[in-house]
Short mmCIF file of C-alpha atoms in Angstrom, two decimals:
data_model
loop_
_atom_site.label_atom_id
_atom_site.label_comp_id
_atom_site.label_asym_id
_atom_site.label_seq_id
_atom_site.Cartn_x
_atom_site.Cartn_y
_atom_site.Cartn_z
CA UNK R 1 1.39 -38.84 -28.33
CA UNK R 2 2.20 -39.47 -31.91
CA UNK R 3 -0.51 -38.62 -33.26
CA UNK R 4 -0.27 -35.24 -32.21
CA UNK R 5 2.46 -35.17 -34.45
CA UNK R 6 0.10 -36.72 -37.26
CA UNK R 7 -1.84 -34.94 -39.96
CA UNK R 8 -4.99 -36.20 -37.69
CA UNK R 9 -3.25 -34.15 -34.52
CA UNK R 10 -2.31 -31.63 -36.47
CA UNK R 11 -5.84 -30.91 -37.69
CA UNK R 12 -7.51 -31.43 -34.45
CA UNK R 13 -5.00 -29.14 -32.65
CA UNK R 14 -4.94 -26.47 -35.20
CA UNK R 15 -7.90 -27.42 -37.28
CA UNK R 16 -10.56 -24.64 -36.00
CA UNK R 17 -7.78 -21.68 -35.75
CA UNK R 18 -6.92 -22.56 -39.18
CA UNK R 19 -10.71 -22.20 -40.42
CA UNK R 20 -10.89 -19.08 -38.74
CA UNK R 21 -8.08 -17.41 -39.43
CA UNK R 22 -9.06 -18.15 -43.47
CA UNK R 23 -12.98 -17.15 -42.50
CA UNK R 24 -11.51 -13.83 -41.95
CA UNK R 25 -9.51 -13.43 -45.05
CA UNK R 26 -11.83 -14.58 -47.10
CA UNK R 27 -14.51 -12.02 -44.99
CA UNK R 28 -11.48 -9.18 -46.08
CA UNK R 29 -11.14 -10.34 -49.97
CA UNK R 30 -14.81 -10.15 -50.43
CA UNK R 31 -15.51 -7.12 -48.82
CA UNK R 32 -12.14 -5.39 -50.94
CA UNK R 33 -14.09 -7.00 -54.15
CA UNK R 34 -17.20 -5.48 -53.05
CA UNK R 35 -15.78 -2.08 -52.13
CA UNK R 36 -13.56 -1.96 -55.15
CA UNK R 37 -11.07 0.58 -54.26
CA UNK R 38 -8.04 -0.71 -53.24
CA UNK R 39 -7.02 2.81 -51.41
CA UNK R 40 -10.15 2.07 -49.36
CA UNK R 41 -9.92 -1.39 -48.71
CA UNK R 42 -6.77 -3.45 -50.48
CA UNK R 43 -7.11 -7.01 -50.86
CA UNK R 44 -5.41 -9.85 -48.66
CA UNK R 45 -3.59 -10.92 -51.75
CA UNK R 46 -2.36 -7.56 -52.70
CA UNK R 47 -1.01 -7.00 -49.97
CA UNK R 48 0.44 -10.35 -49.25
CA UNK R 49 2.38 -9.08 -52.71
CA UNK R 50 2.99 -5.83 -50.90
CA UNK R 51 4.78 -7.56 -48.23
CA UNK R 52 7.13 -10.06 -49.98
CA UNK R 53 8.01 -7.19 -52.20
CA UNK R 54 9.08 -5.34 -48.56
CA UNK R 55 11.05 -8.12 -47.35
CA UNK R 56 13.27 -8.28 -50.10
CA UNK R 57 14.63 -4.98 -49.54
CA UNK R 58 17.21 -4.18 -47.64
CA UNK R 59 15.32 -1.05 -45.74
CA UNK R 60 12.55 -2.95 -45.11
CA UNK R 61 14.88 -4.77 -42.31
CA UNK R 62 17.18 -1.55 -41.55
CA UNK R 63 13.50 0.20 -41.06
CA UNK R 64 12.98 -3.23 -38.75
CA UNK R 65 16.29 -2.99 -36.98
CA UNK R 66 15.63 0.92 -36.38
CA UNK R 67 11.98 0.76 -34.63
CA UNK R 68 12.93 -2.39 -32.82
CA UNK R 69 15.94 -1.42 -31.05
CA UNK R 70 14.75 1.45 -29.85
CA UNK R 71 11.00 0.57 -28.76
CA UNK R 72 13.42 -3.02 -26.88
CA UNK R 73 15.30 -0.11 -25.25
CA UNK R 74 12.78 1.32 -23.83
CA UNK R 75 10.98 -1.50 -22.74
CA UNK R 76 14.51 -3.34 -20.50
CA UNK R 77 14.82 0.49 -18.80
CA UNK R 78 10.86 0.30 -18.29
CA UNK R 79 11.84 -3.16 -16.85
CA UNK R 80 15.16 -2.12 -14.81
CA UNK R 81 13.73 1.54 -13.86
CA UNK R 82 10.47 0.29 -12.28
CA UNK R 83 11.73 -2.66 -10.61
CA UNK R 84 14.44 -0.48 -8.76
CA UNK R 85 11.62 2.32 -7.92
CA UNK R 86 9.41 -0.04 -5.99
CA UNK R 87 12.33 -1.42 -4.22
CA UNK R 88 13.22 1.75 -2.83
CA UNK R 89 9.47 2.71 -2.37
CA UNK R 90 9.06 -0.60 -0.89
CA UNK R 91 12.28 0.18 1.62
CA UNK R 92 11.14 3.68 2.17
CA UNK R 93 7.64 5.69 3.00
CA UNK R 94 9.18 8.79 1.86
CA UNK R 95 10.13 7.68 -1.33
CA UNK R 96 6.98 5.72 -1.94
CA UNK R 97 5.19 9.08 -1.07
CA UNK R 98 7.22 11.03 -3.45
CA UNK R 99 6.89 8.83 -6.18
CA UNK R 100 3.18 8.25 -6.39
CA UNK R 101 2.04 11.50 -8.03
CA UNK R 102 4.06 10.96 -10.74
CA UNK R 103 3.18 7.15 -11.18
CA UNK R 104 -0.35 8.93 -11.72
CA UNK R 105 -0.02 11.15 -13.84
CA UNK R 106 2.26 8.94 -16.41
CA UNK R 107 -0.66 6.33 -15.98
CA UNK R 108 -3.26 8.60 -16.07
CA UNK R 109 -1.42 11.12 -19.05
CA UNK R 110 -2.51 9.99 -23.05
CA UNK R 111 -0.04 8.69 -24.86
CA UNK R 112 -0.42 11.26 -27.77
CA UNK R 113 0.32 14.70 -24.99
CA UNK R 114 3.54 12.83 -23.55
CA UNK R 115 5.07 12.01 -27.06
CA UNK R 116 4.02 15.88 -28.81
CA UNK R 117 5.47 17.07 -25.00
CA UNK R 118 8.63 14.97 -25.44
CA UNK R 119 9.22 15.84 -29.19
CA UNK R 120 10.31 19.62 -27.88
CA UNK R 121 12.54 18.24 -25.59
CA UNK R 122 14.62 15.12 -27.59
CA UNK R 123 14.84 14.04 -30.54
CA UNK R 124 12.28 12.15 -32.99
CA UNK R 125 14.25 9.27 -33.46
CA UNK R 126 14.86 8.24 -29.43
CA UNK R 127 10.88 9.43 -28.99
CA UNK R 128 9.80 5.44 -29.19
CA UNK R 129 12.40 4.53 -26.51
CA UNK R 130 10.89 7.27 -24.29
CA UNK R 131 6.88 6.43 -24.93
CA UNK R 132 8.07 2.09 -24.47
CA UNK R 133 9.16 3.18 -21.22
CA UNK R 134 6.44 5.77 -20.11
CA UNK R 135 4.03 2.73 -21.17
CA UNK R 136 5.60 0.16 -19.46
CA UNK R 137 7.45 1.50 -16.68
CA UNK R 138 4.75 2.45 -14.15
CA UNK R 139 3.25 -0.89 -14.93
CA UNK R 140 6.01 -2.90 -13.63
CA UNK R 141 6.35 -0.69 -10.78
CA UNK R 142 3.12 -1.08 -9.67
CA UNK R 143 2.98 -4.91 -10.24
CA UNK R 144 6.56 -5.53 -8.29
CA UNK R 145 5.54 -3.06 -5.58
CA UNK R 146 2.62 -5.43 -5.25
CA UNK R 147 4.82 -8.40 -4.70
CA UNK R 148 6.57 -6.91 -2.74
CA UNK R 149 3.61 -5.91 -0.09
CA UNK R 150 2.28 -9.61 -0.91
CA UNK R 151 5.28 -11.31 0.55
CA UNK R 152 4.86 -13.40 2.96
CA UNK R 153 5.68 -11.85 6.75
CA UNK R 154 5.72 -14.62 8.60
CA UNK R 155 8.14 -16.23 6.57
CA UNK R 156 10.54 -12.89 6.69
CA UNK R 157 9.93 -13.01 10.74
CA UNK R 158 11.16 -16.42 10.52
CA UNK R 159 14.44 -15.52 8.15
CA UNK R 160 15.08 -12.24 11.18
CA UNK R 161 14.94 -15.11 13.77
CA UNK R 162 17.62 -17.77 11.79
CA UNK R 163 19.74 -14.53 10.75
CA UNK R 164 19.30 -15.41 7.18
CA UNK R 165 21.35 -13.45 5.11
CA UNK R 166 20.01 -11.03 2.55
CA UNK R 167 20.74 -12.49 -0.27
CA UNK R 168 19.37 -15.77 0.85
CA UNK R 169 16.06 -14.13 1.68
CA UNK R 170 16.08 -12.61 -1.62
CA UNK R 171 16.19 -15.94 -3.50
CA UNK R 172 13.92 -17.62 -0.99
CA UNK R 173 11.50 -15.23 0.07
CA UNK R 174 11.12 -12.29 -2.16
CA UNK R 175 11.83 -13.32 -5.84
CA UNK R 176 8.72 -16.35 -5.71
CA UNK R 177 6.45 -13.60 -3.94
CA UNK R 178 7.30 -11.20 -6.81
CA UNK R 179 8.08 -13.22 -9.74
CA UNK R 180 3.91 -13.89 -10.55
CA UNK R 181 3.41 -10.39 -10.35
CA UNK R 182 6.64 -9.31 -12.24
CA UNK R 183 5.51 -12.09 -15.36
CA UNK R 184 2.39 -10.63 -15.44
CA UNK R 185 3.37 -6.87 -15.95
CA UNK R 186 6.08 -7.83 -18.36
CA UNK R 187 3.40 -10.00 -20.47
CA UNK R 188 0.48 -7.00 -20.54
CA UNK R 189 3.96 -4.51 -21.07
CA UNK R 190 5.22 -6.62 -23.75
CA UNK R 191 2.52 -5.69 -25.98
CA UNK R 192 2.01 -2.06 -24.91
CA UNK R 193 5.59 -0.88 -25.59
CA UNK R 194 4.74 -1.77 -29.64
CA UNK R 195 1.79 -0.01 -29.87
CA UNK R 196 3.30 3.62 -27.84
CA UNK R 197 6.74 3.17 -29.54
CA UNK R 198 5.21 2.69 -33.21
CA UNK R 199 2.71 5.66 -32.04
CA UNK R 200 5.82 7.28 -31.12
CA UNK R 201 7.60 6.92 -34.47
CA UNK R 202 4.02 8.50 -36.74
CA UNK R 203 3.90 11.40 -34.23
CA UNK R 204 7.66 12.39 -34.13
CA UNK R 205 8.41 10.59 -38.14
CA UNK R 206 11.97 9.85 -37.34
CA UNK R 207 13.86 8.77 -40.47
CA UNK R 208 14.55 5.22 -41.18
CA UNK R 209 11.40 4.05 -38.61
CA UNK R 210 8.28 2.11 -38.88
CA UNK R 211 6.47 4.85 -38.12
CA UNK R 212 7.76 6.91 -40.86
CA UNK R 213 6.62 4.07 -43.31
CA UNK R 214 3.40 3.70 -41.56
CA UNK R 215 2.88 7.95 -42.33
CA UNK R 216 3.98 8.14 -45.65
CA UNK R 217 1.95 4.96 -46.38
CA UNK R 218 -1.22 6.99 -45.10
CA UNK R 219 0.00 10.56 -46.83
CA UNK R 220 0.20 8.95 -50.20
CA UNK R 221 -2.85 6.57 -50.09
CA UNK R 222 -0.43 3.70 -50.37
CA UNK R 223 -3.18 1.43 -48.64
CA UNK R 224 -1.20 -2.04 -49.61
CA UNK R 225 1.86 -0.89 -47.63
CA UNK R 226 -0.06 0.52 -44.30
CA UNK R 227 -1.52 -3.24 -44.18
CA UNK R 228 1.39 -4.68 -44.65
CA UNK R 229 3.52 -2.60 -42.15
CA UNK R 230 0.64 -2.93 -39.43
CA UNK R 231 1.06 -7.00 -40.20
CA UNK R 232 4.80 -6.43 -40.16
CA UNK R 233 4.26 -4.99 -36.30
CA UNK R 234 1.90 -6.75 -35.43
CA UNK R 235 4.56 -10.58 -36.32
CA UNK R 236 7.51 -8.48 -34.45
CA UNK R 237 5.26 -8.12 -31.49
CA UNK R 238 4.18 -11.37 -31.08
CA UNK R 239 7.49 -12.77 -31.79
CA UNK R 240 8.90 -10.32 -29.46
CA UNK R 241 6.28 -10.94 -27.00
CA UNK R 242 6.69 -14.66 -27.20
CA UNK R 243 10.60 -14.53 -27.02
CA UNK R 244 9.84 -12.71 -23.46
CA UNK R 245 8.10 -14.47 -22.10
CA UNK R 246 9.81 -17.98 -23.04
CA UNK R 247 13.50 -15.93 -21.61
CA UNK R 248 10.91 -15.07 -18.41
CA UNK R 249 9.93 -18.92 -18.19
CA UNK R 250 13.40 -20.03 -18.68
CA UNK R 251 14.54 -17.69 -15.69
CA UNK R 252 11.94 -19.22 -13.56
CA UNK R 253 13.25 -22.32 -14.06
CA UNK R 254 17.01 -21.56 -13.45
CA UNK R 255 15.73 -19.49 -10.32
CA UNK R 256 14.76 -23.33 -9.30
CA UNK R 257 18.03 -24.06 -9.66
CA UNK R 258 20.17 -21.09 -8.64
CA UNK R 259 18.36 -21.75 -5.06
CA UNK R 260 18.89 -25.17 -5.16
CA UNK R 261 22.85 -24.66 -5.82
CA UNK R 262 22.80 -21.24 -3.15
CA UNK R 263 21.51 -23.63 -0.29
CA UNK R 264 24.07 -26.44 -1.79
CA UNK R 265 26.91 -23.98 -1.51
CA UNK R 266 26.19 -22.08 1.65
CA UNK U 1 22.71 -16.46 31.57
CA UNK U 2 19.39 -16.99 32.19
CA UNK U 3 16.77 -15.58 30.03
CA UNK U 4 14.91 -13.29 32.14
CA UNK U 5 11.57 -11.41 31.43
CA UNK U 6 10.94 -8.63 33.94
CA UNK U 7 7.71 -6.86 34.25
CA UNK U 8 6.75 -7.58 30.83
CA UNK U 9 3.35 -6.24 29.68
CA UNK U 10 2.11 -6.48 26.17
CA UNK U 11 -1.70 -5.70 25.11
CA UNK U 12 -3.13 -5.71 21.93
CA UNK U 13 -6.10 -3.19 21.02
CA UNK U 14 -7.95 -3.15 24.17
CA UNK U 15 -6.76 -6.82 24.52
CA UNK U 16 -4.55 -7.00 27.84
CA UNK U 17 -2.50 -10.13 26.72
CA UNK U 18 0.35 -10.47 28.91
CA UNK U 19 0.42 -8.58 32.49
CA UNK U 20 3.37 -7.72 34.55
CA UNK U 21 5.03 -10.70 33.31
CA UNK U 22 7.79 -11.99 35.74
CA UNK U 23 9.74 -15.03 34.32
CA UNK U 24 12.99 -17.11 34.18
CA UNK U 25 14.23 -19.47 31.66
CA UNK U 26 17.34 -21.14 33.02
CA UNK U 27 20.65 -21.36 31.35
CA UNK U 28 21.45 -24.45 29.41
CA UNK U 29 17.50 -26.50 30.61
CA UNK U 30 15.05 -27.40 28.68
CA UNK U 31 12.25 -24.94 30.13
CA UNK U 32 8.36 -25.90 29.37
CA UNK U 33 6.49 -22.88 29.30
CA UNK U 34 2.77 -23.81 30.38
CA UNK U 35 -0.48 -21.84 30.53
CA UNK U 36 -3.83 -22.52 29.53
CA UNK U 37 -5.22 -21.47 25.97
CA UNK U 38 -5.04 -17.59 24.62
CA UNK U 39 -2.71 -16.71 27.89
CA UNK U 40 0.16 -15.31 25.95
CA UNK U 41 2.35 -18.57 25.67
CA UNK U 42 3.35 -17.40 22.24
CA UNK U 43 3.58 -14.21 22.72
CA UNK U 44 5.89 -14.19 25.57
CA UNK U 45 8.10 -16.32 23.33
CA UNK U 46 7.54 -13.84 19.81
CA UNK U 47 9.08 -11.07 22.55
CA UNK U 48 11.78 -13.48 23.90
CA UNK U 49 12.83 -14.00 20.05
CA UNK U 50 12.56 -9.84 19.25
CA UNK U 51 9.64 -10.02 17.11
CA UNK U 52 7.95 -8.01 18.95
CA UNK U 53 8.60 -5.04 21.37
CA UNK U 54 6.57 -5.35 25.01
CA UNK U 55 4.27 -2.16 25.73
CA UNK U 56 5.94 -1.98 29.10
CA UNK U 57 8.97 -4.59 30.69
CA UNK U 58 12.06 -6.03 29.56
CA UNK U 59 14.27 -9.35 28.26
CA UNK U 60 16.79 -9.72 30.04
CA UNK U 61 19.86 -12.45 28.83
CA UNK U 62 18.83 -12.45 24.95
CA UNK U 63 21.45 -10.08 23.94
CA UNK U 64 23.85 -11.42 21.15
CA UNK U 65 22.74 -15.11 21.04
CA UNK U 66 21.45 -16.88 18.31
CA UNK U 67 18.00 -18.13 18.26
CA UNK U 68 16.61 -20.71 16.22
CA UNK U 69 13.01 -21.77 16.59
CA UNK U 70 9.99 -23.88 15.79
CA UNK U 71 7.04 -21.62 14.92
CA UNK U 72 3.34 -22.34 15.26
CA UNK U 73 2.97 -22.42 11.76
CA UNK U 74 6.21 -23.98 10.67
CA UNK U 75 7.14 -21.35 8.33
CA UNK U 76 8.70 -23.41 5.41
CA UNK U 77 9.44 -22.12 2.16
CA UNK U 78 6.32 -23.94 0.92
CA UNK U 79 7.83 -24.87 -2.48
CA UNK U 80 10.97 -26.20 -1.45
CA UNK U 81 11.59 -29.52 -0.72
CA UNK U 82 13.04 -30.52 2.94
CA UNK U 83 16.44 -30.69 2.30
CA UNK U 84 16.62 -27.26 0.86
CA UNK U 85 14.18 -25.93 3.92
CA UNK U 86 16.84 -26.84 6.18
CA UNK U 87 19.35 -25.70 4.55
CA UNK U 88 18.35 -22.59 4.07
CA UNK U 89 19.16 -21.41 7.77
CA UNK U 90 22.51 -23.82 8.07
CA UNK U 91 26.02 -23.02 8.55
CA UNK U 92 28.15 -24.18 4.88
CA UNK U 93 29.28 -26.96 7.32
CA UNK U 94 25.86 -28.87 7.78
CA UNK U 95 25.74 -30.95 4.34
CA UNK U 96 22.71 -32.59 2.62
CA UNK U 97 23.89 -35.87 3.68
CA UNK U 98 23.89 -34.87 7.66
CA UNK U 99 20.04 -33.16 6.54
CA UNK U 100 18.92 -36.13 5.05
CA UNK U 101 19.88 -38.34 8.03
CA UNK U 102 18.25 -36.01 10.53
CA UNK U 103 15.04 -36.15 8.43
CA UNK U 104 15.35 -39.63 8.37
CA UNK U 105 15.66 -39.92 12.40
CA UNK U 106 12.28 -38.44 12.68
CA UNK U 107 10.63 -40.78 9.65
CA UNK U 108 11.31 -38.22 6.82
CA UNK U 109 12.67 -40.44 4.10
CA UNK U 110 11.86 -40.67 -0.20
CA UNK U 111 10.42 -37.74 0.40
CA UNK U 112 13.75 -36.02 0.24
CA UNK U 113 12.62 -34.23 -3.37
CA UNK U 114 9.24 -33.47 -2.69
CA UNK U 115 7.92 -29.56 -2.20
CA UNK U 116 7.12 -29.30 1.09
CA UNK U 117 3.79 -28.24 0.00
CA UNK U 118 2.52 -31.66 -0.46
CA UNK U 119 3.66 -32.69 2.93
CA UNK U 120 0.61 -33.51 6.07
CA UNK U 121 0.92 -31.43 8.94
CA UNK U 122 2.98 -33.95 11.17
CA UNK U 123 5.73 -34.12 8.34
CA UNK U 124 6.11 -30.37 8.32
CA UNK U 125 6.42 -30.03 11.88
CA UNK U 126 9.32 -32.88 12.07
CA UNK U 127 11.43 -31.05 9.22
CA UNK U 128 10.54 -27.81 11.30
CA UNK U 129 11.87 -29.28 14.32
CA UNK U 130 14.92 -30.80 11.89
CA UNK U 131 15.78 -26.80 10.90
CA UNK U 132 15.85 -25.46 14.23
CA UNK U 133 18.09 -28.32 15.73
CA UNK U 134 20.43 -28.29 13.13
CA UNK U 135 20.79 -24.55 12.77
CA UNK U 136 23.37 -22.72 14.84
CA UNK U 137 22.02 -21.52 18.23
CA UNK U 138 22.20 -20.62 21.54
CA UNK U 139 18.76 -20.19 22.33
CA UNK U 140 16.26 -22.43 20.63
CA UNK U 141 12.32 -21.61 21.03
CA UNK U 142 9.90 -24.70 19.69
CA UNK U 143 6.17 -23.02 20.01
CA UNK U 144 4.01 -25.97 20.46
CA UNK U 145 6.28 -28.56 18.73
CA UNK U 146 4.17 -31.80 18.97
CA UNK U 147 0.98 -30.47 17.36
CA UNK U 148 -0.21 -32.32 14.99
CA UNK U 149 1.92 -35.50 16.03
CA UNK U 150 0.32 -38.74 17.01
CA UNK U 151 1.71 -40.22 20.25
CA UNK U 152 4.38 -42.42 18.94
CA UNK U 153 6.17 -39.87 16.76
CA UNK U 154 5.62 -37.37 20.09
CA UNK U 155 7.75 -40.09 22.15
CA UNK U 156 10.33 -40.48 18.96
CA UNK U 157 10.44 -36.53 18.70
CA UNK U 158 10.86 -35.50 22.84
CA UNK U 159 13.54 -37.89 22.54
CA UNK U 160 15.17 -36.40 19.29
CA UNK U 161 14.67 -33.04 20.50
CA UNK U 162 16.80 -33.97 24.11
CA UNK U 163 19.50 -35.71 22.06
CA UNK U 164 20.02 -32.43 19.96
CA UNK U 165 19.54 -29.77 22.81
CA UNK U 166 21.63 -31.58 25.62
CA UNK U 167 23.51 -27.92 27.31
CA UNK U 168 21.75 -25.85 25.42
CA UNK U 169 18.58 -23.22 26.90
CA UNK U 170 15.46 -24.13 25.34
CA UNK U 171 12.60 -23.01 25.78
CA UNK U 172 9.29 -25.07 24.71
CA UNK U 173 5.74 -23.70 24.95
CA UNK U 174 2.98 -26.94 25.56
CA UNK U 175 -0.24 -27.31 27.30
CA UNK U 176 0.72 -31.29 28.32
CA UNK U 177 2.22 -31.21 32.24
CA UNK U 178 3.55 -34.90 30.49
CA UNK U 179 5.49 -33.26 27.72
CA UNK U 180 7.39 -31.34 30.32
CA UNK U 181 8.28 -34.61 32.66
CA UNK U 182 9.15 -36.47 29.43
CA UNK U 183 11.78 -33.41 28.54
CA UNK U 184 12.92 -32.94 32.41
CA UNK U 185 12.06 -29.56 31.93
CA UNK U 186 12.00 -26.43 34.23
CA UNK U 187 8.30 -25.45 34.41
CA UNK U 188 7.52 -22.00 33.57
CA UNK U 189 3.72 -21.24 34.30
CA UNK U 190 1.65 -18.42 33.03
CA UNK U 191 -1.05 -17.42 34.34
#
């Protein structure tokens, strides 16, 4: 076990990723030397400059604050809106029925027609909370609605025979049938909701977003900066992603216990 | 009041299952209800507890009571441990401590914290049997309680199962014409 913690562990845990990771930038220098034009190509170093220059600034973490709060918007309705759908498709044919088409088409529509349609109707800067939750949202619907139809029936004849009360079944019956399903949605949506809100932000260019950065970075050739604003996404998303899914995790866990003090208490 | 099934037909597919089904479970007995294999043992009971309708017939005497019951296939939350299984369906009066001692009756001790789950067969049945005694009811319905029990634990159960039931109607479903002279039972035969 403590060795793990050793330089030894360390190196045998982390070793390989480590040589890989610096195989690639090493792959990325060289091939910037060999091209030798930094609009084309800029170096790992350069923009490793690029990027501690950003952080610095003050809008480099208003321009943070901006993109993220909107795109984490869109991404709890995605999470609220769909859960609540399947319920009520789950609970009724009709509404199942009616919803479907349009679960479809949002699935089925690009990302690019729903954001150019959307920009007539709101404005730029709430366009990434709308395209987070057009990615996301039919995603978790689909997924819970799937846990829901998985749940066990013998088990919810049994709770109609004891008179168990709703809630109780809830905690014991439904939530561990859906909660799988529900984790997985929210990990695949967790990543989606970056990549349609920061497509979002370079279609609509709402002021003060990453988007905007991300287009004026391309307009003016400013290669350094688009690299080092698609790294600055792509660290938000993970840690966003991983922040998620440890809250998810953590819920599991005090679902454990909520039951076991609900069957304590009642 | 008796629970009564009158005329009771029930067929699934082109499956005739049960037909013309004429039957009384007395009042406050323990009533065996016997039959050989596929007859429609457990589906006379799965009507008797309303989960599901007969094609043709009635229940009479079910009205308003409360059931409790022993399924075929145990139904237990599979990742809960035994304690929590049982009290799941009891009233806030029924504590751990009163669980734990009923488990223990029928040999269900240090195993108070395991998941279900990783229980045998005979073990799940016993804290089965455990949830539908100690569950309110007026009516309780044990669908082939003793499978999966070796004879001695049968014995320990039948006599568990008389100690908890004493006044109330029961109704048990078993192939073994013993079971039934073990529980003092009123025979119900299908078939």
């Amino acid at each position: 076990m403590k060795d793990k913690y050793g330089l030894k562990g360390f190196l045998k845990h982390y070793g390989f990723k480590i040589l890989a990771v610096c195989f690639w930038l090493l792959l990325w220098e060289l091939l910037s030397i060999w091209i030798g034009h930094e609009i084309l190509l800029a170096a790992p170093t350069a923009v490793l400059v690029t990027l501690i220059g950003l952080v610095g600034s003050l809008d480099f973490w208003q321009t943070i604050l901006f993109s993220s709060l909107r795109i984490i918007l869109g991404f709890l309705l995605a999470l609220f809106v769909g859960s609540i759908l399947a319920i009520c498709a789950h609970n009724s044919r009709p509404i199942k029925e009616l919803i479907a088409p349009l679960m479809k088409t949002i699935q089925a529509m690009p990302v690019a027609s729903f954001i150019i349609l959307a920009l007539i109707w709101i404005k730029a800067k709430n366009l990434s909370v709308l395209a987070s939750f057009l990615m996301v949202m039919p995603l978790i619907y689909s997924n819970v609605s799937q846990g829901l139809k998985a749940t066990d029936e013998k088990l919810l004849q049994m709770a109609k025979v004891f008179q168990i009360s709703r809630s109780k079944k809830i905690i014991a019956i439904y939530i561990p049938s859906v909660l799988p399903y529900f984790i997985s949605a929210v990990s695949v949506g967790v990543g989606l909701c970056w990549k349609a809100g920061i497509a979002a932000e370079v279609i609509g260019i709402p002021t003060g977003s990453i988007g905007e950065k991300l287009y004026e970075a391309k307009l003016y050739l400013m290669t350094k900066e688009l690299f080092a604003w698609t790294i600055v996404i792509i660290i938000i998303s993970i840690i966003f992603e991983k922040a998620v899914m440890m809250m998810l995790q953590l819920f599991k866990k005090d679902n454990e216990t909520q039951k076991q003090r609900k069957t304590a208490e009642e | 009041m008796d629970i009564k099934l009158k005329h009771v037909s029930k067929q699934f597919g082109q499956k005739i299952v049960l037909k013309d089904l004429n039957a009384i479970f007395l009042e406050g007995r323990v009533n065996c209800l016997m039959g050989a294999s596929g007859i429609g043992k457990t589906t006379a009971v799965n009507i008797i507890m309303g989960l599901m309708e007969p094609d043709s017939g009635e229940v009479l005497g079910r009205q308003g009571k409360q059931i409790t019951a022993v399924f075929q296939e145990d139904r237990l939350i599979e990742h809960w441990n035994a304690v929590k299984n049982v009290k799941l369906v009891c009233d806030k009066g029924v504590s751990e401590d009163i669980i734990k001692q009923e488990l223990t009756i029928l040999g269900i001790k240090d195993s108070f914290d395991k998941p279900v789950i990783n229980f045998s067969g005979g073990m799940r049945r016993r804290v089965a049997i455990v949830r539908a005694m100690l569950a309110k009811s007026d009516l309780i319905i044990l669908d082939e309680p003793f499978r999966g029990l070796d004879e001695a634990l049968k014995m320990q159960v039948i006599e568990y199962i008389k100690q908890r039931t004493e006044g109330k109607t029961v109704i048990i479903v078993t192939h073994d014409k013993e079971d039934a002279v073990q529980l003092n039972a009123n025979l119900v035969m299908l078939g």
